[in-house]
Amino acid sequence: MEIRKASVSDMFGWLIGSFKLVGKHWGTFLLAALVSLAAIFLLAFAAGLVIGLGAAGAAMGDVNSIDWQKIALIYAAILLVALILVPPFIAGWFVLTGKLADGQTASVGDLFSGYGDAARWKKLIAFGFIGAVLNIAVQGGYILICMALGIGSDDIGQFMTAQLSNDPEAMAGLSAGFWMAYCGIILIGSVLQTAFMLGFCQAALTDAGAVDAVKDGFAATLKNLGSLVLFMLSMLLVVLATVLVIGLLAGLLIAALSMLNSNIALALGVVLYLLLLLFIYPLMFSFQYLFWRDVLGGGGKSAAVSDSEVLI
């Protein structure tokens, strides 16, 4: 298997390609996103209900009466259920995206195609378990190293307190060492996420085993690490600028409407937020699929952006 090296311009090409792909098949992607959100809300409601029942019997506001060991066990059980049920659904997103990118007929039913293949389902569960262990080991190791070196370790308590109290002054008082360590954990997390998503595509869309898929994902990420870091830093600036502009425009519009009717302004804000969520999933999975196809998959180096039949 050949692992291809991509440039920063290739990555921006995948980004543009993902927008074109979603734009061409927006109806299918929108319906898939709606089904996904419904599934997430259903799972979240079920999890909240189970946790709530687990904490039942405690007096209102009496934290000391809650059996935290029982709650922890419930959380662990929910995570285990998610580890079993979620991987085939994510694989279904890549199957759906791949079909649309290749000009094939696809439907929302493809989201559930992974549940019909027991062998692949087991492989995806194994991949998820391996990925979770590696993620905890790498990020946990980084945190332990920072603490051993005394980099920002004294500010962890202040950071947690500031987050819980939403105190900007406390956040501003954190040391430069802490913020350096914090940026490091974000960068490591982003690189790990890329490796796991590439590996997951490999496991979901090819006959590669779980261990081999993990190795392929990390090998592809490390080979393209320089371009990937530059792309992520560039995208950070782009996203910040976009959020600033869109947030400002949306804020002005909602503020203007709130002067006329606060209920309309609230409804508009909810609609805008839901629309953002509905298109984040298609864009995210489309980008990851095009990334995998050009680096690990069978597509040519520029197939994601030059296939006029798919993207124009």
XYZ file of C-alpha atoms in Angstrom:
312
model
C 0.000 0.000 0.000
C 1.337 3.396 -1.012
C 0.948 6.338 1.343
C 0.925 9.526 -0.691
C 2.304 12.849 0.521
C 0.032 15.877 0.267
C 0.789 19.590 0.234
C -1.061 22.360 2.046
C -2.683 23.335 -1.259
C -3.950 19.755 -1.620
C -5.591 20.038 1.792
C -7.275 23.289 0.876
C -8.351 21.506 -2.304
C -10.049 18.844 -0.187
C -11.746 21.585 1.802
C -13.066 23.227 -1.358
C -13.998 19.797 -2.709
C -15.997 19.012 0.438
C -18.019 22.222 0.041
C -18.690 21.376 -3.625
C -19.644 17.795 -2.790
C -22.038 18.861 -0.038
C -23.448 21.615 -2.252
C -24.191 19.191 -5.093
C -25.864 16.630 -2.811
C -27.159 18.966 -0.114
C -30.540 17.237 0.153
C -29.081 13.814 0.906
C -26.503 15.237 3.279
C -29.103 17.382 5.050
C -31.373 14.390 5.611
C -28.413 12.319 6.833
C -27.460 15.098 9.256
C -31.054 15.291 10.542
C -31.076 11.538 11.159
C -27.711 11.825 12.921
C -28.869 14.659 15.173
C -32.028 12.732 16.019
C -29.920 9.694 16.946
C -27.593 11.829 19.070
C -30.484 13.493 20.906
C -32.109 10.104 21.466
C -28.905 8.595 22.874
C -28.266 11.695 24.998
C -31.826 11.570 26.347
C -31.518 7.870 27.145
C -28.133 8.432 28.823
C -29.483 11.368 30.829
C -32.499 9.319 31.876
C -30.337 6.413 33.019
C -27.984 8.709 34.928
C -30.949 10.546 36.437
C -32.480 7.289 37.611
C -29.110 6.272 38.993
C -28.990 9.448 41.046
C -32.621 9.138 42.101
C -33.210 8.937 45.792
C -30.843 11.789 46.511
C -32.450 14.804 48.071
C -32.733 17.819 45.825
C -29.416 19.653 46.037
C -27.939 17.136 48.485
C -24.811 16.104 46.564
C -23.479 14.038 49.471
C -26.418 11.624 49.208
C -25.591 10.641 45.605
C -23.873 7.315 45.086
C -21.004 8.544 42.896
C -19.590 5.039 42.477
C -22.892 3.959 40.993
C -22.929 6.999 38.698
C -19.378 6.201 37.550
C -20.406 2.634 36.724
C -23.392 3.922 34.759
C -21.132 6.295 32.817
C -18.773 3.408 32.057
C -21.690 1.283 30.841
C -22.918 4.113 28.593
C -19.438 4.551 27.124
C -19.253 0.818 26.477
C -22.620 0.862 24.707
C -21.469 3.858 22.623
C -18.232 2.038 21.729
C -20.343 -0.847 20.417
C -23.137 1.043 18.638
C -21.499 4.203 17.266
C -18.626 2.891 15.027
C -20.874 1.291 12.356
C -22.898 4.502 12.161
C -19.772 6.600 11.577
C -18.657 4.048 8.987
C -22.035 4.526 7.325
C -21.272 8.229 6.906
C -18.075 7.384 5.029
C -19.919 4.820 2.877
C -22.564 7.436 2.025
C -19.949 10.102 1.302
C -17.846 7.735 -0.792
C -20.793 6.750 -2.958
C -21.739 10.368 -3.606
C -18.117 11.341 -4.310
C -17.852 8.477 -6.830
C -21.097 9.442 -8.560
C -23.032 6.423 -7.279
C -26.593 6.338 -5.999
C -26.720 6.772 -2.237
C -29.396 7.135 0.402
C -29.707 7.776 4.120
C -30.072 4.027 4.559
C -26.331 3.756 3.871
C -25.762 5.232 7.341
C -26.920 1.915 8.793
C -25.155 -0.366 6.314
C -22.375 -1.173 8.781
C -24.764 -2.951 11.138
C -25.373 -5.679 8.549
C -21.738 -6.817 8.406
C -20.873 -8.552 11.670
C -17.183 -9.030 10.848
C -16.682 -5.392 9.924
C -18.678 -4.306 12.968
C -16.338 -6.274 15.258
C -13.321 -4.802 13.472
C -14.617 -1.246 13.969
C -15.246 -1.914 17.663
C -11.695 -3.213 18.002
C -10.389 -0.131 16.205
C -12.371 2.133 18.537
C -11.009 0.370 21.617
C -7.419 0.562 20.365
C -7.899 4.227 19.457
C -9.345 5.067 22.881
C -6.440 3.383 24.695
C -3.831 5.096 22.504
C -5.544 8.465 22.898
C -5.560 8.180 26.691
C -1.950 6.960 26.727
C -0.573 9.707 24.459
C -2.485 12.632 25.916
C -2.135 11.330 29.460
C 1.605 10.899 28.926
C 1.890 14.459 27.616
C 0.065 15.826 30.659
C 2.255 13.811 33.034
C 5.406 15.094 31.323
C 4.185 18.694 31.614
C 3.396 18.175 35.286
C 6.781 16.548 35.932
C 8.522 19.507 34.284
C 6.320 21.946 36.186
C 4.914 23.466 32.978
C 1.607 25.040 33.914
C 0.892 22.409 36.568
C 0.244 25.038 39.244
C -2.482 26.614 37.110
C -4.657 23.534 36.513
C -6.820 24.148 39.569
C -7.239 27.817 38.673
C -8.125 26.860 35.097
C -10.836 24.412 36.222
C -12.257 26.933 38.663
C -12.253 29.665 36.003
C -14.100 27.409 33.579
C -16.732 26.423 36.102
C -17.254 30.013 37.246
C -16.884 31.481 33.727
C -14.466 34.064 35.114
C -12.479 35.776 32.302
C -10.197 37.543 34.767
C -9.115 34.232 36.270
C -8.453 32.872 32.777
C -6.339 35.917 31.942
C -4.258 35.331 35.065
C -3.010 31.924 33.926
C 0.706 31.638 33.214
C 2.308 31.589 29.766
C 3.631 28.100 30.523
C 0.105 26.828 31.063
C -1.106 28.266 27.755
C 1.866 26.738 25.946
C 1.001 23.347 27.440
C -2.677 23.903 26.604
C -1.871 24.693 22.968
C 0.280 21.576 22.902
C -2.575 19.349 24.047
C -4.855 20.877 21.396
C -2.253 20.266 18.689
C -1.633 16.700 19.840
C -5.367 16.077 20.028
C -5.870 17.383 16.482
C -3.062 15.211 15.100
C -4.416 12.152 16.924
C -7.914 12.841 15.631
C -6.591 12.998 12.066
C -4.701 9.721 12.492
C -7.719 7.973 13.983
C -10.123 9.253 11.310
C -7.771 8.195 8.496
C -7.339 4.825 10.158
C -11.075 4.513 10.717
C -11.720 5.129 7.012
C -9.152 2.450 6.244
C -10.918 -0.003 8.556
C -14.405 0.914 7.356
C -13.770 1.069 3.605
C -11.067 -1.556 3.026
C -10.241 -5.075 4.204
C -7.436 -3.845 6.478
C -7.582 -5.221 10.023
C -8.039 -2.978 13.064
C -4.350 -2.946 14.047
C -3.192 -2.408 10.461
C -5.719 0.399 10.034
C -4.373 2.143 13.138
C -0.824 1.804 11.807
C -1.876 3.129 8.390
C -3.636 6.114 9.943
C -0.602 7.088 12.007
C 1.834 6.449 9.136
C -0.208 8.656 6.782
C -0.522 11.403 9.400
C 3.183 11.408 10.260
C 4.160 11.453 6.588
C 1.964 14.523 6.080
C 2.567 16.072 9.519
C 4.287 19.242 8.271
C 1.564 20.057 5.766
C -1.124 19.090 8.271
C 0.174 21.424 11.008
C 0.480 24.331 8.550
C -3.034 23.630 7.271
C -4.472 23.494 10.796
C -2.804 26.780 11.768
C -4.075 28.409 8.568
C -7.563 27.044 9.170
C -7.502 28.338 12.729
C -7.015 31.873 11.426
C -9.657 31.370 8.727
C -12.183 29.975 11.201
C -11.562 32.765 13.709
C -12.043 35.411 11.006
C -15.156 33.661 9.636
C -16.714 33.216 13.054
C -15.994 36.855 13.866
C -17.636 38.137 10.671
C -20.599 35.744 10.698
C -21.079 36.153 14.435
C -21.069 39.930 14.070
C -23.575 39.895 11.207
C -25.827 37.352 12.929
C -25.602 39.308 16.184
C -26.589 42.558 14.453
C -29.506 40.844 12.697
C -30.758 39.193 15.880
C -30.326 42.445 17.812
C -32.345 44.314 15.182
C -35.099 41.699 15.265
C -35.129 41.628 19.067
C -36.032 45.296 19.018
C -39.134 44.297 17.069
C -39.905 40.926 18.627
C -37.676 39.001 21.043
C -39.381 35.695 20.219
C -38.527 36.075 16.520
C -34.927 36.861 17.415
C -34.726 33.775 19.642
C -36.255 31.575 16.939
C -33.813 32.913 14.347
C -30.869 32.220 16.628
C -32.016 28.626 17.145
C -32.525 28.133 13.390
C -29.059 29.492 12.572
C -27.480 27.262 15.195
C -29.289 24.167 13.904
C -28.330 24.953 10.301
C -24.699 25.251 11.386
C -24.872 21.864 13.102
C -26.607 20.236 10.138
C -23.861 21.225 7.718
C -20.898 20.622 10.029
C -21.329 16.844 9.832
C -21.451 16.592 6.006
C -18.472 18.934 5.599
C -16.447 17.122 8.254
C -17.055 13.651 6.830
C -16.589 14.831 3.232
C -13.224 16.405 4.074
C -12.048 13.331 5.961
C -13.134 11.040 3.128
C -11.348 13.101 0.460
C -8.265 13.240 2.692
C -8.272 9.452 3.068
C -9.007 8.803 -0.625
C -6.076 10.875 -1.836
C -3.565 9.743 0.799
C -4.505 6.132 1.558
C -7.327 5.223 -0.807
C -7.394 4.418 -4.481
C -7.954 7.934 -5.821
C -5.287 9.903 -7.667
C -3.487 12.719 -5.918
C -5.784 15.412 -7.293
C -8.895 13.272 -7.804
C -10.773 14.979 -4.993
C -10.716 18.368 -6.654
C -10.396 17.596 -10.348
C -13.209 15.105 -10.840
C -15.556 17.389 -12.711
C -18.324 14.826 -12.705
C -18.476 14.840 -8.932
C -17.485 18.282 -7.767
C -18.596 20.790 -10.386
